[in-house]
Coordinates of C-alpha atoms and ligand atoms in Angstrom, one line a residue:
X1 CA 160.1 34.6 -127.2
X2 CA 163.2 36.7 -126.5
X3 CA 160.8 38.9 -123.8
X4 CA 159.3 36.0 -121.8
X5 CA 162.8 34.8 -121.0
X6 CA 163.8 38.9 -120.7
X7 CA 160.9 38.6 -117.9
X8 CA 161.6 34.8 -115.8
X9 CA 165.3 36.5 -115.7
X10 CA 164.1 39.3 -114.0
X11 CA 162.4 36.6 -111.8
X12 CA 165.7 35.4 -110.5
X13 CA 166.0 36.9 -107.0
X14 CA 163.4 34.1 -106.1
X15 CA 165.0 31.5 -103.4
X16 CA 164.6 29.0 -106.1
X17 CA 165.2 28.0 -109.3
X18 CA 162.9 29.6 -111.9
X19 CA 162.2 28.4 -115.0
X20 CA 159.7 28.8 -117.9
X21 CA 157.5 25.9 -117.8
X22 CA 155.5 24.3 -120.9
X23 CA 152.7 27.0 -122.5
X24 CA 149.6 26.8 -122.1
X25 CA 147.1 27.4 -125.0
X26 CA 144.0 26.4 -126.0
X27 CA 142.4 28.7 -123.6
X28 CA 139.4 30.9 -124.7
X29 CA 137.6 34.1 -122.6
X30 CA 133.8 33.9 -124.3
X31 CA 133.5 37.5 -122.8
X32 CA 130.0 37.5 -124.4
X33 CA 129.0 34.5 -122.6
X34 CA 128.7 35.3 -119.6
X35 CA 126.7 33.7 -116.3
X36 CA 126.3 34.1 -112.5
X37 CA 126.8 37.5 -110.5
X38 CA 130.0 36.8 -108.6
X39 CA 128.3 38.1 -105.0
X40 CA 130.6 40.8 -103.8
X41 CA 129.9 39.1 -100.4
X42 CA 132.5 36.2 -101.4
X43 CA 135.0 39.0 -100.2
X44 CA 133.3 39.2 -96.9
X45 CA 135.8 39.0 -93.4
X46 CA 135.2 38.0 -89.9
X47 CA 135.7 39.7 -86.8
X48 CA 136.0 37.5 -83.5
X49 CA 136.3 38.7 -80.0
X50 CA 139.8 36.4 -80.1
X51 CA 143.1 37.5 -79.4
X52 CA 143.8 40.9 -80.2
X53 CA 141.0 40.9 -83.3
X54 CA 138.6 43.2 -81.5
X55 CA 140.6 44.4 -78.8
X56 CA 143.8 46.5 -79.8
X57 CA 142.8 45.5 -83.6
X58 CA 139.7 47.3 -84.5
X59 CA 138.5 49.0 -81.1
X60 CA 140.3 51.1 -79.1
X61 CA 137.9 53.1 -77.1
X62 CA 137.3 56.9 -76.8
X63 CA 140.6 57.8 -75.0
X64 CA 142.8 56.2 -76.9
X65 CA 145.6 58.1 -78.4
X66 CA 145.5 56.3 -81.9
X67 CA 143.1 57.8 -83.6
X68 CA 139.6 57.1 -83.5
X69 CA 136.2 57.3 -84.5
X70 CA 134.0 56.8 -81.1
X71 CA 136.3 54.4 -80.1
X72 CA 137.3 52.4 -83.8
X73 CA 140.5 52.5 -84.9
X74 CA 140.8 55.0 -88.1
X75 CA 143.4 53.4 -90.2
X76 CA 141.6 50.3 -89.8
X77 CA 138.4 51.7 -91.3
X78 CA 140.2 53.6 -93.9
X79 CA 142.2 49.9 -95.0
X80 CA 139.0 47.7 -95.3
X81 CA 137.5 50.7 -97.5
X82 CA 140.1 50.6 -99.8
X83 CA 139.2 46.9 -100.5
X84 CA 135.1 47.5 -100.7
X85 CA 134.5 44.9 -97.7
X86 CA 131.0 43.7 -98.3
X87 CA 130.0 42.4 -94.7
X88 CA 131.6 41.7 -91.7
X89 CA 130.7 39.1 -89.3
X90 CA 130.9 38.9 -85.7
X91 CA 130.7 38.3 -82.7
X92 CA 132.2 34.6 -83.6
X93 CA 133.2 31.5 -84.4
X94 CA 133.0 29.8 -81.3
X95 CA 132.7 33.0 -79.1
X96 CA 129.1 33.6 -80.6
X97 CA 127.7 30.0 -79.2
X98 CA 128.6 31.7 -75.8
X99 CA 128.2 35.0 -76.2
X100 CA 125.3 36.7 -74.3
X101 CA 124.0 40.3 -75.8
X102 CA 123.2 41.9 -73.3
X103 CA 126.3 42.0 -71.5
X104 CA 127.1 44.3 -74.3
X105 CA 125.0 47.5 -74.2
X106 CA 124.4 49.7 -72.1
X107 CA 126.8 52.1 -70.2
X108 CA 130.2 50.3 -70.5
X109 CA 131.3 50.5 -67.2
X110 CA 128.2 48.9 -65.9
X111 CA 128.7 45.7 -69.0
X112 CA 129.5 43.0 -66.8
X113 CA 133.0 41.0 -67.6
X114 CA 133.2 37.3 -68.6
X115 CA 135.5 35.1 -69.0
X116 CA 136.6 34.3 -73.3
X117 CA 136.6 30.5 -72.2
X118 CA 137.7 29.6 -76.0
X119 CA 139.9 32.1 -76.6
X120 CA 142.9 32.5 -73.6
X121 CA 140.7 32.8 -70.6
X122 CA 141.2 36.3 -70.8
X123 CA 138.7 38.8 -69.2
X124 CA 136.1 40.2 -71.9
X125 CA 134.9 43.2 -70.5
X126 CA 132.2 43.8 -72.9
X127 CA 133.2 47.4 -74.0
X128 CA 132.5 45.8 -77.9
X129 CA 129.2 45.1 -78.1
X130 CA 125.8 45.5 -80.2
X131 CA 126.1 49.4 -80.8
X132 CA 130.0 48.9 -81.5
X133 CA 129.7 46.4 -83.7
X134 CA 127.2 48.1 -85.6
X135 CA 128.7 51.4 -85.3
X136 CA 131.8 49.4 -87.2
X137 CA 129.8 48.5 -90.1
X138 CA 128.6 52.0 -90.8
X139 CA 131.5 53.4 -90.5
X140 CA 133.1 50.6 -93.0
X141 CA 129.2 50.8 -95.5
X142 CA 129.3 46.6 -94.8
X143 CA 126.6 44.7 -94.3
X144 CA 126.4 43.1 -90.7
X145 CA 127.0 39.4 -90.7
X146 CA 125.4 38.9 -86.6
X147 CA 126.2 35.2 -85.7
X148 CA 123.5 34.9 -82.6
X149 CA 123.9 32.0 -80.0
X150 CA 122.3 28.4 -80.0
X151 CA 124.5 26.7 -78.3
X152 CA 124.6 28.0 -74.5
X153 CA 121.5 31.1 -75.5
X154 CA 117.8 30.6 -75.9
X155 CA 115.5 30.9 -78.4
X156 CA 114.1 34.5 -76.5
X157 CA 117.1 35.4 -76.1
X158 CA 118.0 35.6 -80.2
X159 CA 114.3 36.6 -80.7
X160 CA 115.1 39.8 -78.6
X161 CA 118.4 40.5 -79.9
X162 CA 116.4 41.2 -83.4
X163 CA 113.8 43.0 -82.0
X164 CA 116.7 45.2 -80.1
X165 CA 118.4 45.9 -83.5
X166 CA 115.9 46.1 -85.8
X167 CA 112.4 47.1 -84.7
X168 CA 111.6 50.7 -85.4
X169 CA 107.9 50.8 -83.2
X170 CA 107.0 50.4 -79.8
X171 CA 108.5 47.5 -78.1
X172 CA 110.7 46.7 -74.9
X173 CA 113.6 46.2 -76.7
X174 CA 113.2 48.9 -79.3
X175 CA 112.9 51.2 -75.9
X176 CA 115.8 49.4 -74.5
X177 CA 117.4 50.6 -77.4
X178 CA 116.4 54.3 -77.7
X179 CA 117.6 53.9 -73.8
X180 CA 121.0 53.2 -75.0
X181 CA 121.2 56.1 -77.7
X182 CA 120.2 54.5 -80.5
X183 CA 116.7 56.0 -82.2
X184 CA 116.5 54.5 -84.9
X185 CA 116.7 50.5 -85.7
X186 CA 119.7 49.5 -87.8
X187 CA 119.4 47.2 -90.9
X188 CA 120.5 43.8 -90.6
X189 CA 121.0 41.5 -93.5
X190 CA 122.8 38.7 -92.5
X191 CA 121.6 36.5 -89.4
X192 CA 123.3 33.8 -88.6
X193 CA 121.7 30.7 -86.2
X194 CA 124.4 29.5 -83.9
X195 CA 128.0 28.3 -85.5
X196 CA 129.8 25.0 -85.9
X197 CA 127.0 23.6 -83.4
X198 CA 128.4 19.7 -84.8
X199 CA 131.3 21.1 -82.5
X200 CA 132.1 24.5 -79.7
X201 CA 128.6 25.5 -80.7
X202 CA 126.7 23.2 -78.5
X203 CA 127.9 19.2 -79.7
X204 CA 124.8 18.7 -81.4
X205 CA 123.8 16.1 -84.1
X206 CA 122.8 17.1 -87.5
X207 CA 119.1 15.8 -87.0
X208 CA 118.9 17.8 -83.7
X209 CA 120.5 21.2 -85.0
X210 CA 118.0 21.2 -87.9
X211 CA 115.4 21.0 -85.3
X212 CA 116.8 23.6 -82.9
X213 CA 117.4 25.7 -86.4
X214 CA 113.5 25.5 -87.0
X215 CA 112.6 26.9 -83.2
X216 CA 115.2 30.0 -83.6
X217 CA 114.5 30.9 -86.9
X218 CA 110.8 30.7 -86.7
X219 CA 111.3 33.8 -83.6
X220 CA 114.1 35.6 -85.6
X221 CA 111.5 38.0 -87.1
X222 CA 111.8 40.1 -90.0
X223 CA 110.7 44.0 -88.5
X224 CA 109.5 46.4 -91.1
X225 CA 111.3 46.2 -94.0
X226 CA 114.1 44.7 -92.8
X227 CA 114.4 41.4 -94.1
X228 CA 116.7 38.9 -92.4
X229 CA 119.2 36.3 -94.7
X230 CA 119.2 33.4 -92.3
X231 CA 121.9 31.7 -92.2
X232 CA 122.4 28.0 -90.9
X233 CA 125.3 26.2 -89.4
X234 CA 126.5 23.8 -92.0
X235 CA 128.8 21.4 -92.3
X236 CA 132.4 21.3 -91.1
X237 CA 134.7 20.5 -94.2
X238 CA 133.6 17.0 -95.6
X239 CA 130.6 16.4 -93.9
X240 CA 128.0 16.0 -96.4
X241 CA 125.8 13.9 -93.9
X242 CA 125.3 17.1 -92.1
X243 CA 124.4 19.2 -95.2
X244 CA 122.2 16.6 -96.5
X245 CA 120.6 16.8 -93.1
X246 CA 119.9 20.2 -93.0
X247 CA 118.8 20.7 -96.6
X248 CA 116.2 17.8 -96.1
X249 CA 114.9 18.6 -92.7
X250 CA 115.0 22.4 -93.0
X251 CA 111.9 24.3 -95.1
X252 CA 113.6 26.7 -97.5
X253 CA 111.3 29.1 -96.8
X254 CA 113.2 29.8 -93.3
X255 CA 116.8 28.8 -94.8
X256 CA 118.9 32.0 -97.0
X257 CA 122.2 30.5 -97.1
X258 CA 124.2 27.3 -94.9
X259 CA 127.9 28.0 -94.2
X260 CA 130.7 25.8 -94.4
X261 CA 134.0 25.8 -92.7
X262 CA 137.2 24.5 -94.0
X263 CA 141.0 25.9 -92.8
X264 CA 143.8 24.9 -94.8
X265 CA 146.2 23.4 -92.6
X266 CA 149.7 21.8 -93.8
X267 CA 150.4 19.6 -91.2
X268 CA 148.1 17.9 -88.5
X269 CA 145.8 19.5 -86.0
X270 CA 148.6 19.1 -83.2
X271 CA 151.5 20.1 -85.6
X272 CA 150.0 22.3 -87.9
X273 CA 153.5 24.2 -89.0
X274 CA 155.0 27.5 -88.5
X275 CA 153.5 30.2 -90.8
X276 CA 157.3 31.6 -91.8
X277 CA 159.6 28.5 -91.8
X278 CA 158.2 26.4 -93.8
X279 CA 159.8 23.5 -96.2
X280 CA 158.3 23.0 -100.4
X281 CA 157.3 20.0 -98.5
X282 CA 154.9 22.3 -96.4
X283 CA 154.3 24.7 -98.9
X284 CA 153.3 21.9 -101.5
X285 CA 150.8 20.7 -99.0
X286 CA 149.3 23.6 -98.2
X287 CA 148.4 24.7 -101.9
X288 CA 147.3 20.4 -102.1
X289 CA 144.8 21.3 -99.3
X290 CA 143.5 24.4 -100.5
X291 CA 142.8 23.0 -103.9
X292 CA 140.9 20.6 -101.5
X293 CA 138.1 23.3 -101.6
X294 CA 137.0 22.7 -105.2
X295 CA 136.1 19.3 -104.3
X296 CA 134.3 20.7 -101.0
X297 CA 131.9 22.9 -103.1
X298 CA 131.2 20.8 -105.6
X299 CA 130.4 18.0 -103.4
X300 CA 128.0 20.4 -101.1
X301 CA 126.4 22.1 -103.9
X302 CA 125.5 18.8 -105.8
X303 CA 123.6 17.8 -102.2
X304 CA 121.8 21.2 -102.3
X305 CA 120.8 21.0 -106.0
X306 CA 118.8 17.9 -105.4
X307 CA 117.2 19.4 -102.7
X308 CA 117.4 23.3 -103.9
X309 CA 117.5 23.0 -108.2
X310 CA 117.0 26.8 -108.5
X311 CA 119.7 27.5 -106.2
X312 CA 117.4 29.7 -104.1
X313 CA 119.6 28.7 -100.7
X314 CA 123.3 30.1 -100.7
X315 CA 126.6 28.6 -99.6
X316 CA 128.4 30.7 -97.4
X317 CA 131.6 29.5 -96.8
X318 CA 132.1 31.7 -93.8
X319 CA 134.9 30.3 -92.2
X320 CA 138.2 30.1 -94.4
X321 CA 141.7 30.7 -94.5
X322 CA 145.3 29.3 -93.2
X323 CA 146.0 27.8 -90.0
X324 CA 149.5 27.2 -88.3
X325 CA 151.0 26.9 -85.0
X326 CA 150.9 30.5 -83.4
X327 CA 153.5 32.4 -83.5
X328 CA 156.3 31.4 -81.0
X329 CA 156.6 33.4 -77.5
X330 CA 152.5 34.4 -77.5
X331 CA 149.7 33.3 -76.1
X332 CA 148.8 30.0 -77.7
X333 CA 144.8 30.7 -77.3
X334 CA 145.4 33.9 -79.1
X335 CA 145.8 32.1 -82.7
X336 CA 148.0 34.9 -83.9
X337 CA 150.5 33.7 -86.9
X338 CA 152.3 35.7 -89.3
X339 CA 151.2 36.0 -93.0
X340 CA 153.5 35.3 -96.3
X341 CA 153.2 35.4 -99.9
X342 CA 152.0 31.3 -99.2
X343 CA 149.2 33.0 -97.8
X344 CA 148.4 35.5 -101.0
X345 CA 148.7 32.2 -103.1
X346 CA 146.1 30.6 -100.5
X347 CA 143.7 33.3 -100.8
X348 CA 144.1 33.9 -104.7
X349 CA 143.3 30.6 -105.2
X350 CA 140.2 30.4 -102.7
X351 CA 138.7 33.9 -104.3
X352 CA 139.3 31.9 -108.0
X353 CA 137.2 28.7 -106.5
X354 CA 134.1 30.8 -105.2
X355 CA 134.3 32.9 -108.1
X356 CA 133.5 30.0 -110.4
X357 CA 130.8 28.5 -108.0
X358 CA 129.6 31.9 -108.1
X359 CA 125.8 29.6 -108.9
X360 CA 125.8 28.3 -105.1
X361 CA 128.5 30.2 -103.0
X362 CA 126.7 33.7 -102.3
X363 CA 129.4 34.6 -99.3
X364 CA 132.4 34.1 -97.6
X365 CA 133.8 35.3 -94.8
X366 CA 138.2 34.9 -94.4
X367 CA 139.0 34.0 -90.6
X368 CA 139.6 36.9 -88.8
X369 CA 140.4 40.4 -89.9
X370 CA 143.2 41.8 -87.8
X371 CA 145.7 40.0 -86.0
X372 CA 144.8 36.3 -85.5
X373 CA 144.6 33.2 -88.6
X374 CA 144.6 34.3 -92.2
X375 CA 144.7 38.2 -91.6
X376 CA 144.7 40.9 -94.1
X377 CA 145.9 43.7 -91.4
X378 CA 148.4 43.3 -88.3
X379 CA 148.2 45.9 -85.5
X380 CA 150.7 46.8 -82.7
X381 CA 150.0 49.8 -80.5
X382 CA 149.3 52.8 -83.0
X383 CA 151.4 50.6 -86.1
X384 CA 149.3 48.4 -88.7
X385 CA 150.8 46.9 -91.1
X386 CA 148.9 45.1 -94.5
X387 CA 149.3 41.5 -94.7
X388 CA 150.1 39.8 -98.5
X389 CA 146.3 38.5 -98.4
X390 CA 145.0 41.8 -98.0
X391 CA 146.7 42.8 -100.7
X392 CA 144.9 40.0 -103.1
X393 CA 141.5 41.1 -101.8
X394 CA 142.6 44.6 -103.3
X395 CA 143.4 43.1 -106.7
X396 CA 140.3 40.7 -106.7
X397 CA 138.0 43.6 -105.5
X398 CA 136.8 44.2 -109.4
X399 CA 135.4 41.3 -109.3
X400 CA 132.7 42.1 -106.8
X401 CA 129.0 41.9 -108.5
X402 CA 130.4 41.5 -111.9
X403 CA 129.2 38.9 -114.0
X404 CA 131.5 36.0 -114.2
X405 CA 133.1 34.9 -117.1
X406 CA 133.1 30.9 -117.0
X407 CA 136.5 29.9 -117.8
X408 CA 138.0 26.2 -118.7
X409 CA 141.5 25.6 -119.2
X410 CA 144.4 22.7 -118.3
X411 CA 146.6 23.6 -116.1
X412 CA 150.4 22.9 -116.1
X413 CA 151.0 20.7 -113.0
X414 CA 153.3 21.6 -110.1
X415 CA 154.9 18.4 -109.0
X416 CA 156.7 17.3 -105.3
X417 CA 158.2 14.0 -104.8
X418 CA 155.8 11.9 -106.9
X419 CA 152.8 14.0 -106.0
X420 CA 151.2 16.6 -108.1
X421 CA 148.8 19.2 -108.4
X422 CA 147.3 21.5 -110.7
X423 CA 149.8 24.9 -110.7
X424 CA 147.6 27.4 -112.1
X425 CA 144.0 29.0 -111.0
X426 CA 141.9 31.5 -112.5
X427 CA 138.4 33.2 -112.9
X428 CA 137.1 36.1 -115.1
X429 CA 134.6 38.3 -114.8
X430 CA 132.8 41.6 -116.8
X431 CA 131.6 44.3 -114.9
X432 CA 128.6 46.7 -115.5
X433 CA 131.3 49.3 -117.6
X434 CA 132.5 46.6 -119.9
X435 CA 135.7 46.1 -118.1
X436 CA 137.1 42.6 -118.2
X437 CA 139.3 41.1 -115.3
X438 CA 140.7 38.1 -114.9
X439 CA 142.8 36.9 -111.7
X440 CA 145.3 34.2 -111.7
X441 CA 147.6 32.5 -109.4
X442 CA 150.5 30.5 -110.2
X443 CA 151.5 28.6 -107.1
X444 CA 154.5 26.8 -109.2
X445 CA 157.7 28.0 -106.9
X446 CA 160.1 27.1 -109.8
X447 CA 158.6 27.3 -113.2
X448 CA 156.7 30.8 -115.0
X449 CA 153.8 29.8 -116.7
X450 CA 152.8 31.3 -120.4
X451 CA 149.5 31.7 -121.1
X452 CA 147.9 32.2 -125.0
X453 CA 144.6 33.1 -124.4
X454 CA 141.8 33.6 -127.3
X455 CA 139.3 36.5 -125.7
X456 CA 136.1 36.1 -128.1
X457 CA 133.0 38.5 -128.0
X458 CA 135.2 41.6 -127.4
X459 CA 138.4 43.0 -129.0
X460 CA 140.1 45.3 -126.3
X461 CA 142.1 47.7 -126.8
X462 CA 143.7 48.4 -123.0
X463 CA 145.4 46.2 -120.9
X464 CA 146.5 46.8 -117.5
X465 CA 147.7 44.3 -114.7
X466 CA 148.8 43.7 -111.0
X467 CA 151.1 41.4 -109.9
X468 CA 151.9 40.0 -106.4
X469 CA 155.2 38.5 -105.6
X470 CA 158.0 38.5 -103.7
X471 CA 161.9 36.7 -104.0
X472 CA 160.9 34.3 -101.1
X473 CA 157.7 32.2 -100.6
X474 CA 158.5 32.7 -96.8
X475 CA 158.5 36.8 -97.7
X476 CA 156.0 38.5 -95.3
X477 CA 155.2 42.4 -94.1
X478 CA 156.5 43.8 -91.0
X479 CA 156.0 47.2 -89.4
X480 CA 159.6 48.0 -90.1
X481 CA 159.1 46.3 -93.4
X482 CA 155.6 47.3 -94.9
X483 CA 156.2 46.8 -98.4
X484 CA 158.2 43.7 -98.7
X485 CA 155.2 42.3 -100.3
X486 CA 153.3 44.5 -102.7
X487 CA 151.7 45.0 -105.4
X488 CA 153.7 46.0 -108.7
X489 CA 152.5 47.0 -112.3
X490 CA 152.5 43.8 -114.3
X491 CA 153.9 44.3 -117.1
X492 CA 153.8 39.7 -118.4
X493 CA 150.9 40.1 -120.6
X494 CA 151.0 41.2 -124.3
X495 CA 147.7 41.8 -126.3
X496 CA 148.1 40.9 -130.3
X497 CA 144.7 41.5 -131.9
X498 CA 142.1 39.3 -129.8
X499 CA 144.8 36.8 -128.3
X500 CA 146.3 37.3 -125.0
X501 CA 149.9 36.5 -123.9
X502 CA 150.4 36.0 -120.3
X503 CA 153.3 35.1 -118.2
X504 CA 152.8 33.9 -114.9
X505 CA 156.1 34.4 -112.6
X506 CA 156.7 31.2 -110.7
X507 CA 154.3 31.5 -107.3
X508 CA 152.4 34.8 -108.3
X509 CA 149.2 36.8 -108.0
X510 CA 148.4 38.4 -111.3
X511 CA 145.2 40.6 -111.7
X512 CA 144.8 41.9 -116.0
X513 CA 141.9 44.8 -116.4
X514 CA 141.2 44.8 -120.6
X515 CA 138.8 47.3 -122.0
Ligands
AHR601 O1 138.7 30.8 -86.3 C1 138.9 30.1 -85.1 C2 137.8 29.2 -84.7 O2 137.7 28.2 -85.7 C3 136.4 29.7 -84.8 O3 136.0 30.4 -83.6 C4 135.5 28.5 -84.9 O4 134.3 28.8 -85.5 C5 136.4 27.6 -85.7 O5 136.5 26.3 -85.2

């Protein structure tokens, strides 16, 4: 025992209390039992034209001084490789439902400008369009995730884009195309039809969308061999009226996946709360609404397995992530807030949730990238710094296409004012080398958690671990402070024969690799 309390001592520079808290046994990792392929496209992000995401954040045109590849920023690229991202989506969020292709090819001083009604009123000048985009995604080897536009865009207009893209014969788009420097079609995987249209994308009904979903699907062709992954607009949060809709009205054999969108917000849409000064009050609710996400999936996929029992149509929950008041002193359409070790916690315990649905959630897409909600990198000028949450989509990258582990466990609760939730999250996973990895987060501010875990069907002999935390929950990177938050070898867990020992630090990200 002497070394756990040895290890919650050196835990003391946190801004509260810490303590050990009750152990937790009776936990067992069947390693030889295991289930779904966690989709690496769970770790999937999203790339809006909002703010300073596209602009100053991943493009930066030709001329630019920072360095650049045709115009995208270099350490950017080199970042999101380091964490394998699977797929990137773009051009929106609510930007796609009035966002109008072929404003963006084409020389770029002839794209014409628009206005970014959504996002500021700013000017969009278009210089980020189709071939950018694209260009992005084969500079980063992810899969394009195009949302295309059903609420102010018309069926053509979508049916054209994919015959721009993709098809590789004679066509007027294909030529159009070859016009604008691109020979050969690009592959696209993931098509999205419209987004939120219950809301900014067009106001529509759930009975109507379906509808309007048949008519644009039926024209988004597949071109060759590419083969299209069509993806609907689902539900926003708890609205299981619209994914019943959609699930009963829809054929499957034009539906790949339906998204859902839920932001964890601590306070109220008009007060949401500041991102950095925050109360355990604030923090408490913003780990009680995240955990809110369990319920969400569950609740969706039991609608799609009466309609879908072999699981053949994906959830892609392809909106997610924090949302606070922006920061003070900038533009309030600009949605730009700062990002703490609350956030890490966030987004360990999201990843955890999809992992164990790994059956029905085939993607998911953290809103947005650079500089705006829930962003794993921050940009200023020629700086970037890495956020906490990109630093937990590092550690959970091993989990991408392995199998997953299922994993059943009590957790010790973290209590607030007579209100209490579960403290500890988790998943598991083997990958095709053998390699075991399990991810945990322990979103207890006070207490360290112990762990005694059984691992049957294997008897490792390595051990190896990550661990994210910081002295303050509040603790966030800046560009004069890069590493405030980062990753550290773990040294918590002890392996005696086939039983694990694990302690959790009070609020921590722990990743253990055992072969
Ligand atoms: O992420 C910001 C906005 O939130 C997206 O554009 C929209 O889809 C959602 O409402």
């Amino acid at each position: 025992m002497r070394k756990f309390f040895t290890y919650s001592f050196a835990l003391t520079m946190l801004a509260v209390p810490v303590s050990l808290s009750a152990q937790v046994a009776g936990l067992v990792l069947n390693t030889d039992q295991t289930a779904d392929t966690i989709s690496r496209h769970i770790y999937g992000n999203f790339s809006e034209h909002l703010g300073h995401c596209i602009y100053g954040g991943l493009w930066v045109g030709e001329n630019s001084t920072i360095p650049n590849n045709r115009g995208i920023r270099n350490d950017v690229v080199d970042a999101l490789k380091r964490i394998n991202i699977p797929n990137l989506r773009w051009p929106g969020g609510c930007f796609a439902d009035e966002y109008h292709w072929m404003d963006g090819i084409g020389p770029r001083e002839n794209r014409p400008k628009m206005v970014n009604t959504h996002w500021g009123g700013v000017v969009e000048d278009n210089s980020f369009g189709t071939h950018e985009f694209l260009d992005l995604c084969e500079q980063l080897g992810a899969e394009p995730y195009i949302c295309g536009n059903v609420g102010s865009g018309s069926v053509e207009e979508m049916s054209k884009w994919v015959e721009y893209i993709t098809f590789d014969g004679k066509s007027p788009m294909a030529e159009l195309r070859r016009m604008n420097g691109r020979e050969l079609p690009w592959k696209v995987k993931f098509w999205g039809v419209g987004n939120e249209n219950w809301g900014c994308g067009g106001n529509m009904t759930a009975e109507f969308y379906a509808d309007q979903y048949r008519r644009y699907a039926t024209y988004a062709r597949n071109y060759g061999s590419n083969r299209l992954f069509k993806i609907a607009g689902g539900p926003n949060s708890n609205d299981y009226h619209w994914m019943e809709t959609l699930m009963k009205n829809i054929p499957h054999d034009m539906l790949n996946g339906v998204s859902l969108h839920y932001y964890t917000i601590p306070g109220t849409w008009e007060k949401k709360g500041s991102a950095t000064q925050f109360t355990e009050a604030e923090y408490f609710s913003t780990i009680k609404h995240t955990l809110f996400m369990e319920e969400l999936i569950t609740r969706h996929s039991s609608i799609m397995d009466q309609y879908d029992p072999k699981k053949e149509v994906g959830l892609f929950v392809d909106e997610w992530g924090t949302w606070y008041d922006v920061e003070p002193g900038t533009n309030p359409g600009f949605l730009f807030q700062q990002n703490t070790l609350r956030d890490a916690l966030v987004a360990g315990i999201n990843l955890n949730i999809y992992n164990n649905h790994s059956d029905r959630v085939k993607g998911a897409n953290i809103a947005q990238l650079v500089n705006v909600l829930q962003s794993i990198i921050f940009t200023d000028g020629d700086k970037m710094v890495l956020t906490p949450t990109y630093y937990v989509f590092e550690m959970y990258k091993v989990h991408q296409n392995a199998a997953l582990i299922p994993l059943s466990f009590k957790s010790p609760i973290y209590s607030w004012q007579g209100d209490a939730i579960p403290a500890v999250s988790a998943s598991a996973s083997k990958n095709k080398a053998g390699k075991i990895h399990v991810t945990f987060t322990n979103a207890d501010p006070h207490k360290a958690v112990e762990l005694n875990i059984e691992i049957r069907g294997a008897l490792p002999g390595n051990l190896s671990g990550t661990l994210l935390t910081a002295g303050e929950l509040s603790a966030h990177n800046t560009f004069s402070g890069p590493g405030n938050v980062k990753p550290v070898t773990f040294s918590g867990a002890k392996l005696n024969r086939n039983i694990l020992t694990v302690i959790l630090p009070a609020a921590s990200v722990v990743m253990l690799e055992m072969n």
